[in-house]
Amino acid sequence: MASRQTRSASIPIPANPARNIESVIAIPFSTNPATRPRLVSSGSTRAAVASSPERAITGRMAAPVSPVRTLSGGYAAALNRGPPTQSTITTMFEPRVIRATGSPGHITESPVCVPISVPHTRRTSVPRVPSVSTTSIPPSVLRSTIPLPTAQTASVAPQFPPFQRPAYLEQSSLRDLLYTDAPPLRPSNPLTSELAHHGQASWASTPPPAPYPYLRREQSPSGDTDEDSTASPSPPSTRGTPAPAPSTLLTHPVLRLPTRWNEQDRHPSLTVSSDGRELTFFGPSCIGERDSAAARANNPIPPACGIYYYEVEIVQKPGGNKGHISIGFASPEVRLSRLPGWEKHSWGYHADDGCAFDGHHKDGQTYGPTFDTGDVIGCGIDFSQNRVFYTKNGAFLGMVFDNVGKGVDIYPSIGLRQSTESIRVNFGHSPFKYAIDDHVHAQRNNVWANIQSTQIDWDLLNGKGASADDEEKTVTPKVSIPKGGALEEERMKAPVRQLVLSYLAHHGYAKTARAFQAQCDDSNSRASGSGEHAMDTDRRMSSLDAEFDLRTRIDVINSVLKGDVDTAIALTREHHPVVLEREQGLMLFKLRCRKFVELILDASDALKRVQAEQAATEEQERWDVKEREREAYEEQDGMDGLGAMDVDDPSPEELVDATVSPALSTHTSSTVTGDNTHRYSPHRSITPSLAAKEALHTAIEYGQKLEADYKTDGRPDVRSHLKRTFGVVAYADPIAAGGEVAEMAGQEARARLANELNQAILESQGKPAHPALETLYRQTAAVVVQLGLLGVGQAAFADMSKEFLDA
Amino acid sequence: MSPKTIIRQEEWERRLHDLQVSKNDLNRLVMDYLVIEGFKSAAEEFSHEAGLAAPVDLDSIESRMNIREALQRGDVTDAITRVNDLNPEILDTNPALYFRLQQQKLIEFIRQGKIAEALEFAQEELAPRGEESPEFLAELEKTMALLAFESSPAAPPAIAELLSPAQRLKTAGEVNAAILESLSQGKDAKLVGLLKLLCWGETMLDERAEFPKLDLSAGTFTQSSAQNKQP
């Protein structure tokens, strides 16, 4: 039973729809029929998982430091292996750490020369719960579709892995998806399988603008899974979270890099050293033309690398020219009894004759020098051209082969034929002999220049296919200009300007927008002489229009940012009444909640002033006579009584207007206007203590009204928001309280609300909630990532953050 | 061809939402655009409103724009003087650009009907350069052909184009790029590069997947259903 579970965890079988994610994720790559076999072969990797449950615990317990491995062993033994892994993970809720278990240590525990059957033995030897961890973790891990800020990923992940992501890979735009820490918890289905996500802990600390729905949605299913998994034999069906929609691809897939030779994916004649880097041929040498012994790395090479490179040192090659060491790449279905380059979907550079074999021709092509003991052979694949290159002792040997890795996953692969032959691989464990960084840099620049030579196709960008009808072109003015000319170029500027202008207007950069608009009009009339009057007038009209929107919108936003919610509400009510009514008054509700928080903050400020004053008074005590001190206290007591009486009097609605500003400045009674003024001003100007009490009363009154008004509103959003809002009351100084409370009360929350209100207003006017410029950026980034995941190597060299964001 | 991956709108939007890009990042993109495209006063306002330092001296924007305007109104001599005032190395180190300016000057002579000046200028200034490089010579011959047609409508488009405002813009664009390079700024605004990348990316991805494409004019998406109509 248990072993079945293991299997189901790794391979999408029908019985377990929830786990179908793998195949789901594989969609981008399913274009390639050859990926299927990989799944099968991954079974061996899975076996490795089961064979080293302790590892998982290590990772869990001792995450950051390796020394704890011993400790973990004890822990594992004590807790009977399987389940502890399980429960720890459950409670800690940090799937990512599990991945880190791929630390080199686990290798030591695996027998050096494992027969393929070993995993099964292992499984039976730990019959009770050996596979629970495997079963339970992947789903939860998979289901946590939480987006992860890439920067964090980069900073956290490398703490654990056996070696850092090689420096040259930092030039890949998709570097944040590439991992070297290789935990064999899941089969290493390339590119697709390890779509694990990062611990909520890390991502929760910096939530993106509105991530809460995601967080909540994710938490419950994984919680279910965890509960289930404690009961060891639970069939997969019980954790019946529905399979995600077929097109689901997590936003932050984890692409595993090769980190070692695969214990299970090797010819029996080869042994893998404990660190996973050395391959040695044991037993009788292969005889004849056909046989040989090959091994593949533990993970396929993600095309998202752009260029991937590894080096092999020939540790021992007896027999002079006879040794047919082959270095190259192979897809998973290539037989391990064949040298890379002898079979279809494998490519190899051979030591004995220096020829390069592409798997299609029996005779290799003359390529480079022969190589022998002590030589370091580098082997690189350039996914932007689907070509391969080799280096010898740091010298470049040239590009070779075509269509490498198109439609198949490829693994670093080595073939040996002679007894005692031995090689040692460097997957980035240590510096390379060849200046691979420069190589990648040059190619990156080529590819980028090529991409940047693309003509901007406005029809495409405006959502029209290439076949778009010509009449639609009336959208853009100046139809009569010949294509390709400089005027055409000028014409192309109009949409970009519109893009910028709408961005400025969206965020309320009014002065910039006006200056920009003026300059645009100016240059338009100058560039194209006369005959543009009609258009200019149109433009100006629309700009005036936009400006009008701008003004009120900016005022509204600024009011919220200043904490002046009343003005914000009043302005919105006047200019955009629909906004407040939308979603059954949700926006108004949120504004009123904010108003309450502002009142609490006022009260807190006022209290602070009282305390400051008291502190000052106490200070004075030491110098002053005791009588004065007593007077001061008496005075205050009296005031308090008065204040309290007064505050009870008016309705909270009336108070609303009065409290905000006066409470903030104690000595400005004169600035207070309206009916309320005479009622409070005499006291307020005398001592802050009264103001503090007043402010608190006002806040509480307002809160009560708020609660009463929304008592019947059962919407979960409303309930939880109200709850969190009232939570603020419990703190004398919410901002200083930190955590969620401060988040709820601080300037950040104002900014969030302001942004939300801004978006709501824009939406009510039929405008998108995000400026087109922002959507443009996000769309482009998403397209680049998707291309990288689909194996388009050039995407790795479209580094948006470097090209567009770096100052 | 293998079947396309299908990415639904909902899923796509979630990915877009999850991407990390800050308002400040976008502000800097906009600032870059304003600077490169020469919107000086807008750049000034923007640096105040968005609290963003301009990447270059804003005055350099102005002189760059003055040079561009001089070229656009046909005052090549003024433009050359201004470029040299800004940084004499720009023309010294870039013979092709200097030739382009001289050529433009010749065009302006012809446009104004100053045939004598045009011939003299061509012989004294441009001919020696034409000997330097066949490329220059071809350009010179093309320009001189203008004299033969005397701006008659029968002139072939390639030659008549030299007299069009587009030619001025082209020259102005080249000078602008050279100045920007001397200020170690890109010759194109990053925003333009972003648009190019998206065009490239959507075209590439379109071969492999169905996904919501951006409708930039509306800032929304269009489902690729139209794609299905095509064979």
JSON list of C-alpha atoms in Angstrom, two decimals, chain B residues 77-213:
[
{"chain": "B", "resi": 77, "resn": "THR", "atom": "CA", "xyz": [24.63, 74.66, -40.03]},
{"chain": "B", "resi": 78, "resn": "ASP", "atom": "CA", "xyz": [23.04, 75.60, -36.75]},
{"chain": "B", "resi": 79, "resn": "ALA", "atom": "CA", "xyz": [22.67, 71.95, -35.84]},
{"chain": "B", "resi": 80, "resn": "ILE", "atom": "CA", "xyz": [26.31, 71.21, -36.51]},
{"chain": "B", "resi": 81, "resn": "THR", "atom": "CA", "xyz": [27.40, 74.16, -34.43]},
{"chain": "B", "resi": 82, "resn": "ARG", "atom": "CA", "xyz": [25.22, 73.04, -31.58]},
{"chain": "B", "resi": 83, "resn": "VAL", "atom": "CA", "xyz": [26.42, 69.46, -31.71]},
{"chain": "B", "resi": 84, "resn": "ASN", "atom": "CA", "xyz": [29.98, 70.69, -31.53]},
{"chain": "B", "resi": 85, "resn": "ASP", "atom": "CA", "xyz": [29.10, 72.95, -28.65]},
{"chain": "B", "resi": 86, "resn": "LEU", "atom": "CA", "xyz": [27.63, 70.03, -26.80]},
{"chain": "B", "resi": 87, "resn": "ASN", "atom": "CA", "xyz": [30.46, 67.64, -27.45]},
{"chain": "B", "resi": 88, "resn": "PRO", "atom": "CA", "xyz": [32.89, 68.04, -30.36]},
{"chain": "B", "resi": 89, "resn": "GLU", "atom": "CA", "xyz": [33.86, 64.40, -30.18]},
{"chain": "B", "resi": 90, "resn": "ILE", "atom": "CA", "xyz": [30.50, 63.28, -31.40]},
{"chain": "B", "resi": 91, "resn": "LEU", "atom": "CA", "xyz": [31.15, 64.32, -34.99]},
{"chain": "B", "resi": 92, "resn": "ASP", "atom": "CA", "xyz": [34.90, 63.81, -34.85]},
{"chain": "B", "resi": 93, "resn": "THR", "atom": "CA", "xyz": [34.53, 60.17, -34.07]},
{"chain": "B", "resi": 94, "resn": "ASN", "atom": "CA", "xyz": [31.63, 59.49, -36.36]},
{"chain": "B", "resi": 95, "resn": "PRO", "atom": "CA", "xyz": [32.40, 60.24, -40.03]},
{"chain": "B", "resi": 96, "resn": "ALA", "atom": "CA", "xyz": [29.21, 58.61, -41.26]},
{"chain": "B", "resi": 97, "resn": "LEU", "atom": "CA", "xyz": [27.15, 60.90, -39.12]},
{"chain": "B", "resi": 98, "resn": "TYR", "atom": "CA", "xyz": [29.08, 63.91, -40.26]},
{"chain": "B", "resi": 99, "resn": "PHE", "atom": "CA", "xyz": [28.55, 62.89, -43.85]},
{"chain": "B", "resi": 100, "resn": "ARG", "atom": "CA", "xyz": [24.85, 62.48, -43.19]},
{"chain": "B", "resi": 101, "resn": "LEU", "atom": "CA", "xyz": [24.70, 66.04, -41.90]},
{"chain": "B", "resi": 102, "resn": "GLN", "atom": "CA", "xyz": [26.60, 67.38, -44.88]},
{"chain": "B", "resi": 103, "resn": "GLN", "atom": "CA", "xyz": [24.29, 65.51, -47.17]},
{"chain": "B", "resi": 104, "resn": "GLN", "atom": "CA", "xyz": [21.33, 67.03, -45.43]},
{"chain": "B", "resi": 105, "resn": "LYS", "atom": "CA", "xyz": [22.86, 70.44, -45.90]},
{"chain": "B", "resi": 106, "resn": "LEU", "atom": "CA", "xyz": [23.14, 69.76, -49.63]},
{"chain": "B", "resi": 107, "resn": "ILE", "atom": "CA", "xyz": [19.53, 68.67, -49.72]},
{"chain": "B", "resi": 108, "resn": "GLU", "atom": "CA", "xyz": [18.50, 71.89, -48.05]},
{"chain": "B", "resi": 109, "resn": "PHE", "atom": "CA", "xyz": [20.41, 73.93, -50.62]},
{"chain": "B", "resi": 110, "resn": "ILE", "atom": "CA", "xyz": [18.61, 72.12, -53.40]},
{"chain": "B", "resi": 111, "resn": "ARG", "atom": "CA", "xyz": [15.29, 72.52, -51.68]},
{"chain": "B", "resi": 112, "resn": "GLN", "atom": "CA", "xyz": [15.83, 76.24, -51.51]},
{"chain": "B", "resi": 113, "resn": "GLY", "atom": "CA", "xyz": [16.76, 76.33, -55.19]},
{"chain": "B", "resi": 114, "resn": "LYS", "atom": "CA", "xyz": [20.28, 77.50, -54.44]},
{"chain": "B", "resi": 115, "resn": "ILE", "atom": "CA", "xyz": [21.74, 75.43, -57.21]},
{"chain": "B", "resi": 116, "resn": "ALA", "atom": "CA", "xyz": [25.04, 77.25, -57.39]},
{"chain": "B", "resi": 117, "resn": "GLU", "atom": "CA", "xyz": [25.67, 76.89, -53.68]},
{"chain": "B", "resi": 118, "resn": "ALA", "atom": "CA", "xyz": [24.62, 73.30, -53.84]},
{"chain": "B", "resi": 119, "resn": "LEU", "atom": "CA", "xyz": [27.11, 72.47, -56.56]},
{"chain": "B", "resi": 120, "resn": "GLU", "atom": "CA", "xyz": [29.90, 74.29, -54.86]},
{"chain": "B", "resi": 121, "resn": "PHE", "atom": "CA", "xyz": [29.20, 72.68, -51.56]},
{"chain": "B", "resi": 122, "resn": "ALA", "atom": "CA", "xyz": [28.99, 69.25, -53.13]},
{"chain": "B", "resi": 123, "resn": "GLN", "atom": "CA", "xyz": [32.28, 69.64, -54.90]},
{"chain": "B", "resi": 124, "resn": "GLU", "atom": "CA", "xyz": [34.18, 71.09, -52.00]},
{"chain": "B", "resi": 125, "resn": "GLU", "atom": "CA", "xyz": [32.79, 69.22, -49.06]},
{"chain": "B", "resi": 126, "resn": "LEU", "atom": "CA", "xyz": [31.07, 66.08, -50.17]},
{"chain": "B", "resi": 127, "resn": "ALA", "atom": "CA", "xyz": [33.01, 64.84, -53.16]},
{"chain": "B", "resi": 128, "resn": "PRO", "atom": "CA", "xyz": [36.21, 64.23, -51.19]},
{"chain": "B", "resi": 129, "resn": "ARG", "atom": "CA", "xyz": [34.21, 62.19, -48.72]},
{"chain": "B", "resi": 130, "resn": "GLY", "atom": "CA", "xyz": [32.54, 60.26, -51.47]},
{"chain": "B", "resi": 131, "resn": "GLU", "atom": "CA", "xyz": [35.97, 59.12, -52.52]},
{"chain": "B", "resi": 132, "resn": "GLU", "atom": "CA", "xyz": [36.54, 57.77, -49.02]},
{"chain": "B", "resi": 133, "resn": "SER", "atom": "CA", "xyz": [33.78, 55.25, -49.12]},
{"chain": "B", "resi": 134, "resn": "PRO", "atom": "CA", "xyz": [31.57, 53.78, -51.84]},
{"chain": "B", "resi": 135, "resn": "GLU", "atom": "CA", "xyz": [28.62, 54.04, -49.52]},
{"chain": "B", "resi": 136, "resn": "PHE", "atom": "CA", "xyz": [29.06, 57.78, -49.21]},
{"chain": "B", "resi": 137, "resn": "LEU", "atom": "CA", "xyz": [29.50, 58.05, -52.93]},
{"chain": "B", "resi": 138, "resn": "ALA", "atom": "CA", "xyz": [26.24, 56.27, -53.65]},
{"chain": "B", "resi": 139, "resn": "GLU", "atom": "CA", "xyz": [24.43, 58.58, -51.29]},
{"chain": "B", "resi": 140, "resn": "LEU", "atom": "CA", "xyz": [26.06, 61.58, -52.89]},
{"chain": "B", "resi": 141, "resn": "GLU", "atom": "CA", "xyz": [25.04, 60.46, -56.36]},
{"chain": "B", "resi": 142, "resn": "LYS", "atom": "CA", "xyz": [21.50, 59.91, -55.21]},
{"chain": "B", "resi": 143, "resn": "THR", "atom": "CA", "xyz": [21.39, 63.37, -53.74]},
{"chain": "B", "resi": 144, "resn": "MET", "atom": "CA", "xyz": [22.85, 64.98, -56.80]},
{"chain": "B", "resi": 145, "resn": "ALA", "atom": "CA", "xyz": [20.17, 63.29, -58.88]},
{"chain": "B", "resi": 146, "resn": "LEU", "atom": "CA", "xyz": [17.77, 65.68, -57.20]},
{"chain": "B", "resi": 147, "resn": "LEU", "atom": "CA", "xyz": [19.22, 68.42, -59.35]},
{"chain": "B", "resi": 148, "resn": "ALA", "atom": "CA", "xyz": [18.29, 66.56, -62.51]},
{"chain": "B", "resi": 149, "resn": "PHE", "atom": "CA", "xyz": [14.68, 66.22, -61.51]},
{"chain": "B", "resi": 150, "resn": "GLU", "atom": "CA", "xyz": [14.40, 69.64, -59.99]},
{"chain": "B", "resi": 151, "resn": "SER", "atom": "CA", "xyz": [11.70, 68.41, -57.69]},
{"chain": "B", "resi": 152, "resn": "SER", "atom": "CA", "xyz": [9.47, 67.41, -60.58]},
{"chain": "B", "resi": 153, "resn": "PRO", "atom": "CA", "xyz": [6.83, 64.88, -59.63]},
{"chain": "B", "resi": 154, "resn": "ALA", "atom": "CA", "xyz": [8.35, 62.42, -62.08]},
{"chain": "B", "resi": 155, "resn": "ALA", "atom": "CA", "xyz": [11.27, 61.80, -59.79]},
{"chain": "B", "resi": 156, "resn": "PRO", "atom": "CA", "xyz": [11.59, 58.22, -58.57]},
{"chain": "B", "resi": 157, "resn": "PRO", "atom": "CA", "xyz": [10.35, 57.84, -55.00]},
{"chain": "B", "resi": 158, "resn": "ALA", "atom": "CA", "xyz": [13.78, 56.94, -53.65]},
{"chain": "B", "resi": 159, "resn": "ILE", "atom": "CA", "xyz": [15.09, 60.28, -54.80]},
{"chain": "B", "resi": 160, "resn": "ALA", "atom": "CA", "xyz": [12.04, 62.40, -54.15]},
{"chain": "B", "resi": 161, "resn": "GLU", "atom": "CA", "xyz": [12.05, 61.08, -50.61]},
{"chain": "B", "resi": 162, "resn": "LEU", "atom": "CA", "xyz": [15.21, 62.98, -49.90]},
{"chain": "B", "resi": 163, "resn": "LEU", "atom": "CA", "xyz": [13.19, 66.16, -50.02]},
{"chain": "B", "resi": 164, "resn": "SER", "atom": "CA", "xyz": [10.48, 64.87, -47.74]},
{"chain": "B", "resi": 165, "resn": "PRO", "atom": "CA", "xyz": [10.22, 65.78, -44.08]},
{"chain": "B", "resi": 166, "resn": "ALA", "atom": "CA", "xyz": [10.96, 62.12, -43.41]},
{"chain": "B", "resi": 167, "resn": "GLN", "atom": "CA", "xyz": [14.55, 62.60, -44.52]},
{"chain": "B", "resi": 168, "resn": "ARG", "atom": "CA", "xyz": [14.97, 65.42, -42.02]},
{"chain": "B", "resi": 169, "resn": "LEU", "atom": "CA", "xyz": [13.54, 63.28, -39.29]},
{"chain": "B", "resi": 170, "resn": "LYS", "atom": "CA", "xyz": [15.83, 60.45, -40.23]},
{"chain": "B", "resi": 171, "resn": "THR", "atom": "CA", "xyz": [18.90, 62.64, -40.03]},
{"chain": "B", "resi": 172, "resn": "ALA", "atom": "CA", "xyz": [17.70, 64.19, -36.80]},
{"chain": "B", "resi": 173, "resn": "GLY", "atom": "CA", "xyz": [17.14, 60.70, -35.40]},
{"chain": "B", "resi": 174, "resn": "GLU", "atom": "CA", "xyz": [20.66, 59.63, -36.22]},
{"chain": "B", "resi": 175, "resn": "VAL", "atom": "CA", "xyz": [22.17, 62.69, -34.61]},
{"chain": "B", "resi": 176, "resn": "ASN", "atom": "CA", "xyz": [19.96, 62.23, -31.60]},
{"chain": "B", "resi": 177, "resn": "ALA", "atom": "CA", "xyz": [21.09, 58.65, -31.19]},
{"chain": "B", "resi": 178, "resn": "ALA", "atom": "CA", "xyz": [24.72, 59.65, -31.41]},
{"chain": "B", "resi": 179, "resn": "ILE", "atom": "CA", "xyz": [24.28, 62.29, -28.72]},
{"chain": "B", "resi": 180, "resn": "LEU", "atom": "CA", "xyz": [22.49, 59.86, -26.48]},
{"chain": "B", "resi": 181, "resn": "GLU", "atom": "CA", "xyz": [25.25, 57.37, -26.93]},
{"chain": "B", "resi": 182, "resn": "SER", "atom": "CA", "xyz": [27.76, 60.00, -25.90]},
{"chain": "B", "resi": 183, "resn": "LEU", "atom": "CA", "xyz": [25.71, 60.43, -22.72]},
{"chain": "B", "resi": 184, "resn": "SER", "atom": "CA", "xyz": [25.78, 56.66, -22.28]},
{"chain": "B", "resi": 185, "resn": "GLN", "atom": "CA", "xyz": [22.05, 56.42, -22.73]},
{"chain": "B", "resi": 186, "resn": "GLY", "atom": "CA", "xyz": [20.33, 53.96, -24.97]},
{"chain": "B", "resi": 187, "resn": "LYS", "atom": "CA", "xyz": [19.34, 55.26, -28.33]},
{"chain": "B", "resi": 188, "resn": "ASP", "atom": "CA", "xyz": [15.85, 53.95, -27.94]},
{"chain": "B", "resi": 189, "resn": "ALA", "atom": "CA", "xyz": [13.65, 54.40, -24.96]},
{"chain": "B", "resi": 190, "resn": "LYS", "atom": "CA", "xyz": [13.41, 51.24, -22.89]},
{"chain": "B", "resi": 191, "resn": "LEU", "atom": "CA", "xyz": [9.69, 51.41, -23.33]},
{"chain": "B", "resi": 192, "resn": "VAL", "atom": "CA", "xyz": [10.18, 50.96, -27.05]},
{"chain": "B", "resi": 193, "resn": "GLY", "atom": "CA", "xyz": [12.44, 48.00, -26.37]},
{"chain": "B", "resi": 194, "resn": "LEU", "atom": "CA", "xyz": [9.73, 46.55, -24.20]},
{"chain": "B", "resi": 195, "resn": "LEU", "atom": "CA", "xyz": [7.24, 46.85, -27.02]},
{"chain": "B", "resi": 196, "resn": "LYS", "atom": "CA", "xyz": [9.65, 45.16, -29.39]},
{"chain": "B", "resi": 197, "resn": "LEU", "atom": "CA", "xyz": [10.20, 42.36, -26.94]},
{"chain": "B", "resi": 198, "resn": "LEU", "atom": "CA", "xyz": [6.49, 41.85, -26.60]},
{"chain": "B", "resi": 199, "resn": "CYS", "atom": "CA", "xyz": [6.04, 41.77, -30.36]},
{"chain": "B", "resi": 200, "resn": "TRP", "atom": "CA", "xyz": [8.77, 39.19, -30.64]},
{"chain": "B", "resi": 201, "resn": "GLY", "atom": "CA", "xyz": [7.50, 37.21, -27.69]},
{"chain": "B", "resi": 202, "resn": "GLU", "atom": "CA", "xyz": [3.87, 37.12, -28.67]},
{"chain": "B", "resi": 203, "resn": "THR", "atom": "CA", "xyz": [4.79, 36.06, -32.17]},
{"chain": "B", "resi": 204, "resn": "MET", "atom": "CA", "xyz": [7.01, 33.27, -30.88]},
{"chain": "B", "resi": 205, "resn": "LEU", "atom": "CA", "xyz": [4.55, 32.15, -28.30]},
{"chain": "B", "resi": 206, "resn": "ASP", "atom": "CA", "xyz": [1.70, 32.26, -30.74]},
{"chain": "B", "resi": 207, "resn": "GLU", "atom": "CA", "xyz": [3.32, 29.37, -32.58]},
{"chain": "B", "resi": 208, "resn": "ARG", "atom": "CA", "xyz": [3.34, 27.27, -29.45]},
{"chain": "B", "resi": 209, "resn": "ALA", "atom": "CA", "xyz": [0.46, 28.29, -27.27]},
{"chain": "B", "resi": 210, "resn": "GLU", "atom": "CA", "xyz": [-2.90, 29.91, -27.18]},
{"chain": "B", "resi": 211, "resn": "PHE", "atom": "CA", "xyz": [-2.93, 32.63, -24.66]},
{"chain": "B", "resi": 212, "resn": "PRO", "atom": "CA", "xyz": [-4.64, 35.96, -24.06]},
{"chain": "B", "resi": 213, "resn": "LYS", "atom": "CA", "xyz": [-2.90, 38.63, -26.05]}
]
